[in-house]
PDB file of C-alpha atoms in Angstrom:
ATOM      1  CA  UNK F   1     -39.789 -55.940 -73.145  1.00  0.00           C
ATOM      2  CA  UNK F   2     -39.664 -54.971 -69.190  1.00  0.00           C
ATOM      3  CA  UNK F   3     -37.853 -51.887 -68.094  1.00  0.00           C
ATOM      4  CA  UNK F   4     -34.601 -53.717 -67.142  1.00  0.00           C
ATOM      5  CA  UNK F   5     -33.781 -54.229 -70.751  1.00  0.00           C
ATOM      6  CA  UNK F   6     -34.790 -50.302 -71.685  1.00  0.00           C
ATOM      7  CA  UNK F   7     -32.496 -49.494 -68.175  1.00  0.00           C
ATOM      8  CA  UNK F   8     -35.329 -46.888 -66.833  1.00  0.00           C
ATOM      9  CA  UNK F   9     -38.082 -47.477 -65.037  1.00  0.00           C
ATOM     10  CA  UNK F  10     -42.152 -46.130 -66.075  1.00  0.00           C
ATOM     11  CA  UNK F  11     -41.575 -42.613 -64.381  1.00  0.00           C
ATOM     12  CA  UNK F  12     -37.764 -42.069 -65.781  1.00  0.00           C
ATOM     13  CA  UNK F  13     -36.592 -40.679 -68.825  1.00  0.00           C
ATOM     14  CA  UNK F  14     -38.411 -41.689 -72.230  1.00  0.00           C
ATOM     15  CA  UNK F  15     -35.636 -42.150 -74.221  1.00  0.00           C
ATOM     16  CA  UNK F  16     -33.895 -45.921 -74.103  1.00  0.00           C
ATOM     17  CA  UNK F  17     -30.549 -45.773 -72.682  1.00  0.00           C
ATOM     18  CA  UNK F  18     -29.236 -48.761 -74.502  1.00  0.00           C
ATOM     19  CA  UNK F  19     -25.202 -49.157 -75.222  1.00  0.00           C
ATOM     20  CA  UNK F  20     -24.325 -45.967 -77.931  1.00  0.00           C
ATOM     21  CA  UNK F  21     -27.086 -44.171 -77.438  1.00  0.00           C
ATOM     22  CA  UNK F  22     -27.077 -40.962 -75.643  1.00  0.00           C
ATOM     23  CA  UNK F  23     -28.611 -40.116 -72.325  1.00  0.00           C
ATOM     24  CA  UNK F  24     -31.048 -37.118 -72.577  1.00  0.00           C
ATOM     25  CA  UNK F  25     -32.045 -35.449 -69.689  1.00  0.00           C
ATOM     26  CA  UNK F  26     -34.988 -35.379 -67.798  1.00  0.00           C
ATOM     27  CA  UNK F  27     -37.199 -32.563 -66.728  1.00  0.00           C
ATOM     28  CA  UNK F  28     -36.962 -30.480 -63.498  1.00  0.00           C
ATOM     29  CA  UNK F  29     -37.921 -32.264 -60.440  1.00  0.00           C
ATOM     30  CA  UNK F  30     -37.346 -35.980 -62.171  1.00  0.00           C
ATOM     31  CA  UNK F  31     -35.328 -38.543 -62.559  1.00  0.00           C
ATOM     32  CA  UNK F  32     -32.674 -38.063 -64.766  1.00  0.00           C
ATOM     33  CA  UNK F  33     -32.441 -34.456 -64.867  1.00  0.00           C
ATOM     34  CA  UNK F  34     -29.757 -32.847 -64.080  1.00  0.00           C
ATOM     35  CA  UNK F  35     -29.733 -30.271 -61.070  1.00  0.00           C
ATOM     36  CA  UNK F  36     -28.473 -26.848 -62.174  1.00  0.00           C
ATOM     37  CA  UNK F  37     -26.480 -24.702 -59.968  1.00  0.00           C
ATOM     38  CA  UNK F  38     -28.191 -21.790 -58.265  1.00  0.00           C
ATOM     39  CA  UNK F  39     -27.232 -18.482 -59.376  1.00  0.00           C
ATOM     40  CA  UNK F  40     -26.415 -16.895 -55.748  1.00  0.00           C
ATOM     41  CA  UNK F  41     -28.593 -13.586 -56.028  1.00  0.00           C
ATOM     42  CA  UNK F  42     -26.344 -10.169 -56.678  1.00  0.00           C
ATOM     43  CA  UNK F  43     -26.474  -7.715 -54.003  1.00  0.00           C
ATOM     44  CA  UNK F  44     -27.020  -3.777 -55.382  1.00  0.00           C
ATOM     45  CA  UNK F  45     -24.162  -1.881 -55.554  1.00  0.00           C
ATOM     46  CA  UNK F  46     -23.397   0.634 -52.926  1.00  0.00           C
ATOM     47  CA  UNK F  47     -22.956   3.816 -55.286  1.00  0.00           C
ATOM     48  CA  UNK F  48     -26.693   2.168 -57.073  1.00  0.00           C
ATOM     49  CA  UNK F  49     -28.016   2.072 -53.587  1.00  0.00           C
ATOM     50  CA  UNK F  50     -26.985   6.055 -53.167  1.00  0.00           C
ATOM     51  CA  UNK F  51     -28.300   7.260 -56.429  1.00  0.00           C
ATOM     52  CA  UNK F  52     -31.716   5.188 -55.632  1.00  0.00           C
ATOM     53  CA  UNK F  53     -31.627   7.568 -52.713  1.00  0.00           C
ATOM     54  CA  UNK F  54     -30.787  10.730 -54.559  1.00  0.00           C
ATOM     55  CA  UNK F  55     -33.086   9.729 -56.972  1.00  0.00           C
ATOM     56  CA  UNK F  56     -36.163   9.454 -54.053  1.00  0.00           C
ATOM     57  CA  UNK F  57     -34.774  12.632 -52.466  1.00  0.00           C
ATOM     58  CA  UNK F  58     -34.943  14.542 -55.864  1.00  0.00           C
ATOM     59  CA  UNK F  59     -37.993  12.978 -56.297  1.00  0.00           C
ATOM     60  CA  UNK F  60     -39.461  14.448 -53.105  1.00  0.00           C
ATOM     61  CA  UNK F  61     -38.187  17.586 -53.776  1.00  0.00           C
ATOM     62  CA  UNK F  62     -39.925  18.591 -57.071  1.00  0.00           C
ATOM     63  CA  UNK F  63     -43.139  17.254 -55.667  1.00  0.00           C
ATOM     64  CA  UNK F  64     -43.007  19.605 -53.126  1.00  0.00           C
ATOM     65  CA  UNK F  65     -41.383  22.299 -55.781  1.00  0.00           C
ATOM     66  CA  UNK F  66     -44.712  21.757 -57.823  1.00  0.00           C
ATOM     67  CA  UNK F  67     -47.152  22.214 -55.083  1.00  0.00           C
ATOM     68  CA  UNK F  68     -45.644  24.996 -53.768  1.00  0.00           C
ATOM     69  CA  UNK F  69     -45.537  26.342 -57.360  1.00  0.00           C
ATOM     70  CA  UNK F  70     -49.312  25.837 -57.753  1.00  0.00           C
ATOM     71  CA  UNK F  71     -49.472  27.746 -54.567  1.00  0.00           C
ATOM     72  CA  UNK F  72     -48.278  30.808 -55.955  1.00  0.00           C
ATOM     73  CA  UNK F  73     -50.020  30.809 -59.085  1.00  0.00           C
ATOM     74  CA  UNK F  74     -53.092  30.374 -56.974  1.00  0.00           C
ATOM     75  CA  UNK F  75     -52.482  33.442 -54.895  1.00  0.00           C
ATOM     76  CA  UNK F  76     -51.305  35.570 -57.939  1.00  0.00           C
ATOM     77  CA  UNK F  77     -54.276  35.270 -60.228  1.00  0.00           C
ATOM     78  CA  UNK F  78     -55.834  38.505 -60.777  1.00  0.00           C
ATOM     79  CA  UNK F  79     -51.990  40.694 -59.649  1.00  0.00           C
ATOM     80  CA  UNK F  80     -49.737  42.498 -61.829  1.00  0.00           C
ATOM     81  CA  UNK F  81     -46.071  42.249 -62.680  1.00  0.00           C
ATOM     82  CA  UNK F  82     -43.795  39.050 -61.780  1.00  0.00           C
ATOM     83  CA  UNK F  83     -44.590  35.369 -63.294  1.00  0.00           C
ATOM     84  CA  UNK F  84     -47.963  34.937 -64.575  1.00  0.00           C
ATOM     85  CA  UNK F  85     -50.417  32.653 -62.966  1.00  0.00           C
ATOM     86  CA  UNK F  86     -49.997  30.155 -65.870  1.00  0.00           C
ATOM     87  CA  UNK F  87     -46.489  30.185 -66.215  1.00  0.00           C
ATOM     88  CA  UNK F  88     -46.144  29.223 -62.732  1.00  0.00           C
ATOM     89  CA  UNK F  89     -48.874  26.134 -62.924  1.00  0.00           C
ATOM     90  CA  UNK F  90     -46.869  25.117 -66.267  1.00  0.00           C
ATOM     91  CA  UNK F  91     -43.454  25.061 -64.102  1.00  0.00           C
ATOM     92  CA  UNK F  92     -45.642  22.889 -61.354  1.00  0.00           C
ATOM     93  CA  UNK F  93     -46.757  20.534 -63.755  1.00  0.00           C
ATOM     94  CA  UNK F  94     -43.224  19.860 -65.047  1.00  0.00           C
ATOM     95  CA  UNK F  95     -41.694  19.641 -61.567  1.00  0.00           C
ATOM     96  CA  UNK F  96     -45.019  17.071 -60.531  1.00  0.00           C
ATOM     97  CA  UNK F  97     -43.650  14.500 -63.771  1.00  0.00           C
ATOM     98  CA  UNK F  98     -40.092  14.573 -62.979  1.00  0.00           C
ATOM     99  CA  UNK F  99     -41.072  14.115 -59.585  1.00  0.00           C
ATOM    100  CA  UNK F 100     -43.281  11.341 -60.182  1.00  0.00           C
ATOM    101  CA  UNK F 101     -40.905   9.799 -62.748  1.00  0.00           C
ATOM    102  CA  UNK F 102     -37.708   9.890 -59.971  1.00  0.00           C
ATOM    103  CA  UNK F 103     -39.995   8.199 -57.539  1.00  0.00           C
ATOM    104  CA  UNK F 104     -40.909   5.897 -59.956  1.00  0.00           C
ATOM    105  CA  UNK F 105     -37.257   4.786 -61.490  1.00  0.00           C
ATOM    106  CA  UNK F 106     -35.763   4.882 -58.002  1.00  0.00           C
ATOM    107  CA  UNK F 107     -39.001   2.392 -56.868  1.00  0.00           C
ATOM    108  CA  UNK F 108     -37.900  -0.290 -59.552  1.00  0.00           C
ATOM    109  CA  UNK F 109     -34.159  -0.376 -58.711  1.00  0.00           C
ATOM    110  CA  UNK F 110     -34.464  -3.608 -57.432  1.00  0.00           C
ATOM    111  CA  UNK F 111     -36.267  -5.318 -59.918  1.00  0.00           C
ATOM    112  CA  UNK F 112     -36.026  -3.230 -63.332  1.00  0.00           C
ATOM    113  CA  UNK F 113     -33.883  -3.672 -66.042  1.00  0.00           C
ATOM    114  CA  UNK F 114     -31.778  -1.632 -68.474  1.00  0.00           C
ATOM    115  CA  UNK F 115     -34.484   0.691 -69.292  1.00  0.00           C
ATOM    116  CA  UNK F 116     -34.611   1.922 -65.873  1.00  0.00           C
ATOM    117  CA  UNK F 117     -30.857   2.757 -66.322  1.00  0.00           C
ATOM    118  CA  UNK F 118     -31.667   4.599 -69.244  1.00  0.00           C
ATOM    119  CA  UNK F 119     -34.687   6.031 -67.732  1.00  0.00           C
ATOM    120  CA  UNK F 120     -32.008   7.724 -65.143  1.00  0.00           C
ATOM    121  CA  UNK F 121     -29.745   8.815 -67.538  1.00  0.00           C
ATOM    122  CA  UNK F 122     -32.509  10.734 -69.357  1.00  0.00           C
ATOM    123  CA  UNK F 123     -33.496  12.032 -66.577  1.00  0.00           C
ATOM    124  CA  UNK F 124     -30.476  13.075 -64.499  1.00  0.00           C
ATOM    125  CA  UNK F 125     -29.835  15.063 -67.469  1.00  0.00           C
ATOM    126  CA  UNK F 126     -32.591  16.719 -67.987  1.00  0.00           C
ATOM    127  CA  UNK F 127     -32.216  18.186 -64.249  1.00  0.00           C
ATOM    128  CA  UNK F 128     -28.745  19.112 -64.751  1.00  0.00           C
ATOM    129  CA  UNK F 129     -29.172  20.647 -67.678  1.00  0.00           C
ATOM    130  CA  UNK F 130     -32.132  22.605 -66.248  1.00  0.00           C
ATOM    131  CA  UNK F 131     -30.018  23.321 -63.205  1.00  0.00           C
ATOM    132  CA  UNK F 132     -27.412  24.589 -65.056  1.00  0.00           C
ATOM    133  CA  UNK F 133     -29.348  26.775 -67.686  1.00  0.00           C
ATOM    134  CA  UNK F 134     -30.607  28.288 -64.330  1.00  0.00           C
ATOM    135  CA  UNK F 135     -27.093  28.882 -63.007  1.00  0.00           C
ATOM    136  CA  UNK F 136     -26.270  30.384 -65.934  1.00  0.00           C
ATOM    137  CA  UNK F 137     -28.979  33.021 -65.979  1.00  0.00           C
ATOM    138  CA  UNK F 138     -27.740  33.910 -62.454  1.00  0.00           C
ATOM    139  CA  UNK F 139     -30.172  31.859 -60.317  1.00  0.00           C
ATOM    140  CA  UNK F 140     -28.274  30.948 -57.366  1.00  0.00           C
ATOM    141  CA  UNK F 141     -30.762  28.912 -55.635  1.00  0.00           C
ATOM    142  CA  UNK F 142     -31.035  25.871 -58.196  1.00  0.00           C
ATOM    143  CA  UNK F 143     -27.829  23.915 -57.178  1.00  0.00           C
ATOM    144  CA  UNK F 144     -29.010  21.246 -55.906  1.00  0.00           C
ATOM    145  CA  UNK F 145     -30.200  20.159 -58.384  1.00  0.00           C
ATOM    146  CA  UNK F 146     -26.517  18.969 -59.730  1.00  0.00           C
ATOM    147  CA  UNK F 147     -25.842  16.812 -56.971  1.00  0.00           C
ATOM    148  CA  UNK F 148     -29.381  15.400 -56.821  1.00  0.00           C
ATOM    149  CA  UNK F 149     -29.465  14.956 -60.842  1.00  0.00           C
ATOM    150  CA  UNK F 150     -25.888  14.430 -62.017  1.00  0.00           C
ATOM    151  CA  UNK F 151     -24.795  11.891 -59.303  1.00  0.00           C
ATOM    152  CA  UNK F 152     -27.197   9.483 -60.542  1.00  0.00           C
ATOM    153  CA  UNK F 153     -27.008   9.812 -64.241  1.00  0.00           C
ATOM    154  CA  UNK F 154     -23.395   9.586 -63.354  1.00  0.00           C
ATOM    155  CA  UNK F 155     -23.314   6.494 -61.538  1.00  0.00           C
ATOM    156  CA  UNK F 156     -26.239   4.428 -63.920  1.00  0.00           C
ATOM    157  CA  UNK F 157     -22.785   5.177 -66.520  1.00  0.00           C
ATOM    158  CA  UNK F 158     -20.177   3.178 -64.497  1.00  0.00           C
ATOM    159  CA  UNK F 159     -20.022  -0.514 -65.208  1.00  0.00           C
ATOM    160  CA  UNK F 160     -21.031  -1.672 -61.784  1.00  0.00           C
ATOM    161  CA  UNK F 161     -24.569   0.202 -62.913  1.00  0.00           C
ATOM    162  CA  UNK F 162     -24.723  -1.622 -65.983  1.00  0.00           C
ATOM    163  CA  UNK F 163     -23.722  -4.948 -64.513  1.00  0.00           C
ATOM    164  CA  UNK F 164     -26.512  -4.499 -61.960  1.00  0.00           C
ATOM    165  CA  UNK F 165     -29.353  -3.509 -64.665  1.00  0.00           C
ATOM    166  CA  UNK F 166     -28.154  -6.001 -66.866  1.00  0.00           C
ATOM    167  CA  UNK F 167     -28.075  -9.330 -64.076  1.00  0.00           C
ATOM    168  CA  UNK F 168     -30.537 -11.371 -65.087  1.00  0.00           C
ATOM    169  CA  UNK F 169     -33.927 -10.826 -63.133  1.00  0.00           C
ATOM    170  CA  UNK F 170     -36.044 -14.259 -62.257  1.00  0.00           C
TER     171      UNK F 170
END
């Protein structure tokens, strides 16, 4: 039998292509297969693009919270009265993480997925909620914090967020 009674020739498709049969497709970059559209890549969202920023800039702030906070319990070991020396490293530590973890999130943006939504959410909360339990005890100098926590937690909620974590990544 030559190939002009199976209708393909020795690189096409395997499968005959005789009169009722159907025509199966070949694979990517052959003969026979068809050529799928090109998904046209999704820009990020302007209010995602903001709270990437917000989330750097709230990043950059508790680093620099947390160093200064080591500082201080570095120049208060040994004195009296005020915060301790260890209650003051313990408060650096925490404002290192989140600082380290808002870098982080706002860093995969581009390329994460849902988690890093999630990831926001959890931790734009957390700020706010600190910043608030701070404004509550009469702290005054702690607001920032609900710009530069809420306004991304509030924007990885919106459905242009979701749309953008949820695109599929290739």
């Amino acid at each position: 039998m030559n190939t002009s009674e199976v209708g393909s020739n020795s690189y096409g498709s395997q499968y005959s292509q005789y009169p009722g049969h159907p025509q199966y497709p070949g694979h990517p970059g052959y003969p026979g297969c068809p050529t799928a559209p090109v998904a046209m890549a999704m820009e990020m969202p302007k209010e995602v693009r903001m709270a990437r920023i917000a989330l750097y800039a709230l990043g950059g702030v508790n680093l620099l919270v947390g160093l200064l906070m080591f500082g201080a319990a570095g120049a208060r070991i040994g004195e009296g009265g005020g915060a301790s020396p260890a209650m003051l490293a313990s408060s650096g530590a925490v404002c290192l993480a989140v600082g380290v973890v808002a870098i982080v999130l706002a860093a995969r943006f581009r390329s994460g997925g849902n988690g890093v939504r999630i990831g926001v959410v959890v931790v734009g909360g957390i700020v706010l909620l600190n910043t608030l339990v701070s404004l509550a005890m009469g702290e005054l100098t702690n607001g920032i914090g609900i710009v530069l926590g809420g306004m991304p937690m509030a924007v990885c909620l919106k459905k242009d967020a979701v749309r953008w974590f949820k695109r599929p990544c290739h």
